[in-house]
C-alpha cells in the first residue's frame, strides 16, 4: 500500500519565478504534479486552457464557490483565483505529490484545512531583481506592475507562516532545493507508516 502524496504549497511574489521552478520540478520528477487553478484573469499570450488555468467568467467562478468545488480561493489584483478540490484530493489519495502554486491568502486557507501540507515561500534575490523580472516579462502594464510589487511587500509579512524559504537565484539551484525538501519530507517517520508496516511487520 502507498502512503498519501505530499501537498506542496508554493507561494511568493509575482515575478519571483515560482512558475518556472515549479514547471521544471514537475518535468524532472515523475511523481510531482501541478494543480491547475481556475481564474477570472484573461489568458496571457500563449496560455492554454486546462494547462495553465481553467479560464472562467466571474459568474462561472461564483458558481464553483457556491457548489463548494474549491479547496480555497482568493482575489488577487482584482481577479479571482481558486484551486479545484476534487482533483487535488484524488491525486493525494493515489500517493501522488501535488503542487499548488498559489498566493498567500489562499495558502493560509489551505494551511488551516491541511496543516500536514508543506508550505514553501519563493524569494527573489532582491526587490530590484523582482522589479526587473516583472518588467522584462512585458506582459503587464506599469500600473499592474506597481500593484504587483506592492502586493509582494504585503506577502512578505506572512513569510513566517511557511515552513521553508527557497531563494530563486538560479532555476537549477532553486529546483535542487525543492527536490531536497520533498525528499526529506517524504522520509519523515509519520509519512512512512505503510512502508514501516510492510517492512518491519509492526
Ligand atoms: P498570475 O496572474 O501571475 O498567473 O497569478 C497571480 C497570482 O495568483 C500568483 O501569485 C499565483 O501564484 C496566484 N494563484 C494562481 N492560482 C491560484 C489559486 O488557485 N489560488 C490562489 N489563491 N492563488 C492562485
JSON list of N, CA and C and ligand atoms in Angstrom, two decimals, residues 12 18 37 41 44 53 72 74 76 81-83 101-103 106 148, ligand 1:
[
{"chain": "A", "resi": 12, "resn": "UNK", "atom": "N", "xyz": [4.87, 33.08, -3.26]},
{"chain": "A", "resi": 12, "resn": "UNK", "atom": "CA", "xyz": [5.98, 34.00, -3.47]},
{"chain": "A", "resi": 12, "resn": "UNK", "atom": "C", "xyz": [5.50, 35.07, -4.40]},
{"chain": "A", "resi": 18, "resn": "UNK", "atom": "N", "xyz": [8.31, 31.51, -9.47]},
{"chain": "A", "resi": 18, "resn": "UNK", "atom": "CA", "xyz": [7.81, 30.24, -8.93]},
{"chain": "A", "resi": 18, "resn": "UNK", "atom": "C", "xyz": [7.20, 29.36, -10.04]},
{"chain": "A", "resi": 37, "resn": "UNK", "atom": "N", "xyz": [-5.31, 25.71, -11.61]},
{"chain": "A", "resi": 37, "resn": "UNK", "atom": "CA", "xyz": [-6.27, 26.57, -10.93]},
{"chain": "A", "resi": 37, "resn": "UNK", "atom": "C", "xyz": [-7.32, 27.11, -11.89]},
{"chain": "A", "resi": 41, "resn": "UNK", "atom": "N", "xyz": [-8.92, 35.82, -14.51]},
{"chain": "A", "resi": 41, "resn": "UNK", "atom": "CA", "xyz": [-7.98, 36.65, -15.29]},
{"chain": "A", "resi": 41, "resn": "UNK", "atom": "C", "xyz": [-8.02, 36.22, -16.75]},
{"chain": "A", "resi": 44, "resn": "UNK", "atom": "N", "xyz": [-2.97, 35.13, -20.87]},
{"chain": "A", "resi": 44, "resn": "UNK", "atom": "CA", "xyz": [-1.86, 35.86, -21.49]},
{"chain": "A", "resi": 44, "resn": "UNK", "atom": "C", "xyz": [-1.53, 35.15, -22.81]},
{"chain": "A", "resi": 53, "resn": "UNK", "atom": "N", "xyz": [-4.36, 27.42, -16.80]},
{"chain": "A", "resi": 53, "resn": "UNK", "atom": "CA", "xyz": [-5.51, 27.72, -15.94]},
{"chain": "A", "resi": 53, "resn": "UNK", "atom": "C", "xyz": [-6.77, 27.17, -16.59]},
{"chain": "A", "resi": 72, "resn": "UNK", "atom": "N", "xyz": [-9.70, 26.27, -1.96]},
{"chain": "A", "resi": 72, "resn": "UNK", "atom": "CA", "xyz": [-9.50, 27.65, -1.49]},
{"chain": "A", "resi": 72, "resn": "UNK", "atom": "C", "xyz": [-9.72, 28.55, -2.68]},
{"chain": "A", "resi": 74, "resn": "UNK", "atom": "N", "xyz": [-9.17, 33.07, -3.74]},
{"chain": "A", "resi": 74, "resn": "UNK", "atom": "CA", "xyz": [-8.79, 34.40, -3.26]},
{"chain": "A", "resi": 74, "resn": "UNK", "atom": "C", "xyz": [-8.92, 35.40, -4.40]},
{"chain": "A", "resi": 76, "resn": "UNK", "atom": "N", "xyz": [-6.91, 38.31, -6.19]},
{"chain": "A", "resi": 76, "resn": "UNK", "atom": "CA", "xyz": [-5.54, 38.81, -6.31]},
{"chain": "A", "resi": 76, "resn": "UNK", "atom": "C", "xyz": [-5.52, 39.82, -7.44]},
{"chain": "A", "resi": 81, "resn": "UNK", "atom": "N", "xyz": [-8.96, 33.73, -8.14]},
{"chain": "A", "resi": 81, "resn": "UNK", "atom": "CA", "xyz": [-8.14, 32.55, -8.41]},
{"chain": "A", "resi": 81, "resn": "UNK", "atom": "C", "xyz": [-8.58, 31.47, -7.41]},
{"chain": "A", "resi": 82, "resn": "UNK", "atom": "N", "xyz": [-8.66, 30.21, -7.83]},
{"chain": "A", "resi": 82, "resn": "UNK", "atom": "CA", "xyz": [-9.04, 29.16, -6.89]},
{"chain": "A", "resi": 82, "resn": "UNK", "atom": "C", "xyz": [-8.56, 27.79, -7.31]},
{"chain": "A", "resi": 83, "resn": "UNK", "atom": "N", "xyz": [-8.43, 26.91, -6.32]},
{"chain": "A", "resi": 83, "resn": "UNK", "atom": "CA", "xyz": [-7.93, 25.55, -6.56]},
{"chain": "A", "resi": 83, "resn": "UNK", "atom": "C", "xyz": [-9.08, 24.54, -6.58]},
{"chain": "A", "resi": 101, "resn": "UNK", "atom": "N", "xyz": [0.54, 26.18, -6.75]},
{"chain": "A", "resi": 101, "resn": "UNK", "atom": "CA", "xyz": [1.33, 27.41, -6.86]},
{"chain": "A", "resi": 101, "resn": "UNK", "atom": "C", "xyz": [0.34, 28.56, -6.69]},
{"chain": "A", "resi": 102, "resn": "UNK", "atom": "N", "xyz": [0.20, 29.02, -5.45]},
{"chain": "A", "resi": 102, "resn": "UNK", "atom": "CA", "xyz": [-0.88, 29.96, -5.14]},
{"chain": "A", "resi": 102, "resn": "UNK", "atom": "C", "xyz": [-0.38, 31.12, -4.27]},
{"chain": "A", "resi": 103, "resn": "UNK", "atom": "N", "xyz": [-1.16, 32.21, -4.26]},
{"chain": "A", "resi": 103, "resn": "UNK", "atom": "CA", "xyz": [-0.73, 33.37, -3.47]},
{"chain": "A", "resi": 103, "resn": "UNK", "atom": "C", "xyz": [-1.03, 33.14, -1.98]},
{"chain": "A", "resi": 106, "resn": "UNK", "atom": "N", "xyz": [-4.65, 32.44, -0.16]},
{"chain": "A", "resi": 106, "resn": "UNK", "atom": "CA", "xyz": [-5.12, 31.08, -0.46]},
{"chain": "A", "resi": 106, "resn": "UNK", "atom": "C", "xyz": [-4.29, 30.05, 0.29]},
{"chain": "A", "resi": 148, "resn": "UNK", "atom": "N", "xyz": [1.52, 44.81, -8.36]},
{"chain": "A", "resi": 148, "resn": "UNK", "atom": "CA", "xyz": [2.11, 43.50, -8.02]},
{"chain": "A", "resi": 148, "resn": "UNK", "atom": "C", "xyz": [3.30, 43.67, -7.07]},
{"chain": "B", "resi": 1, "resn": "LIG", "atom": "P1", "xyz": [-0.83, 35.15, -12.39]},
{"chain": "B", "resi": 1, "resn": "LIG", "atom": "O1", "xyz": [-1.93, 36.09, -12.76]},
{"chain": "B", "resi": 1, "resn": "LIG", "atom": "O2", "xyz": [0.52, 35.82, -12.44]},
{"chain": "B", "resi": 1, "resn": "LIG", "atom": "O3", "xyz": [-0.88, 33.85, -13.16]},
{"chain": "B", "resi": 1, "resn": "LIG", "atom": "O4", "xyz": [-1.07, 34.73, -10.87]},
{"chain": "B", "resi": 1, "resn": "LIG", "atom": "C1", "xyz": [-1.21, 35.72, -9.89]},
{"chain": "B", "resi": 1, "resn": "LIG", "atom": "C2", "xyz": [-1.09, 35.09, -8.52]},
{"chain": "B", "resi": 1, "resn": "LIG", "atom": "O5", "xyz": [-2.17, 34.21, -8.29]},
{"chain": "B", "resi": 1, "resn": "LIG", "atom": "C3", "xyz": [0.19, 34.28, -8.36]},
{"chain": "B", "resi": 1, "resn": "LIG", "atom": "O6", "xyz": [0.77, 34.59, -7.10]},
{"chain": "B", "resi": 1, "resn": "LIG", "atom": "C4", "xyz": [-0.30, 32.85, -8.38]},
{"chain": "B", "resi": 1, "resn": "LIG", "atom": "O7", "xyz": [0.51, 32.00, -7.60]},
{"chain": "B", "resi": 1, "resn": "LIG", "atom": "C5", "xyz": [-1.66, 33.01, -7.73]},
{"chain": "B", "resi": 1, "resn": "LIG", "atom": "N1", "xyz": [-2.58, 31.90, -7.99]},
{"chain": "B", "resi": 1, "resn": "LIG", "atom": "C6", "xyz": [-2.63, 31.11, -9.09]},
{"chain": "B", "resi": 1, "resn": "LIG", "atom": "N2", "xyz": [-3.58, 30.18, -8.93]},
{"chain": "B", "resi": 1, "resn": "LIG", "atom": "C7", "xyz": [-4.12, 30.37, -7.72]},
{"chain": "B", "resi": 1, "resn": "LIG", "atom": "C8", "xyz": [-5.16, 29.69, -6.97]},
{"chain": "B", "resi": 1, "resn": "LIG", "atom": "O8", "xyz": [-5.76, 28.71, -7.38]},
{"chain": "B", "resi": 1, "resn": "LIG", "atom": "N3", "xyz": [-5.44, 30.20, -5.75]},
{"chain": "B", "resi": 1, "resn": "LIG", "atom": "C9", "xyz": [-4.81, 31.28, -5.23]},
{"chain": "B", "resi": 1, "resn": "LIG", "atom": "N4", "xyz": [-5.15, 31.66, -4.00]},
{"chain": "B", "resi": 1, "resn": "LIG", "atom": "N5", "xyz": [-3.83, 31.92, -5.89]},
{"chain": "B", "resi": 1, "resn": "LIG", "atom": "C10", "xyz": [-3.50, 31.47, -7.12]}
]
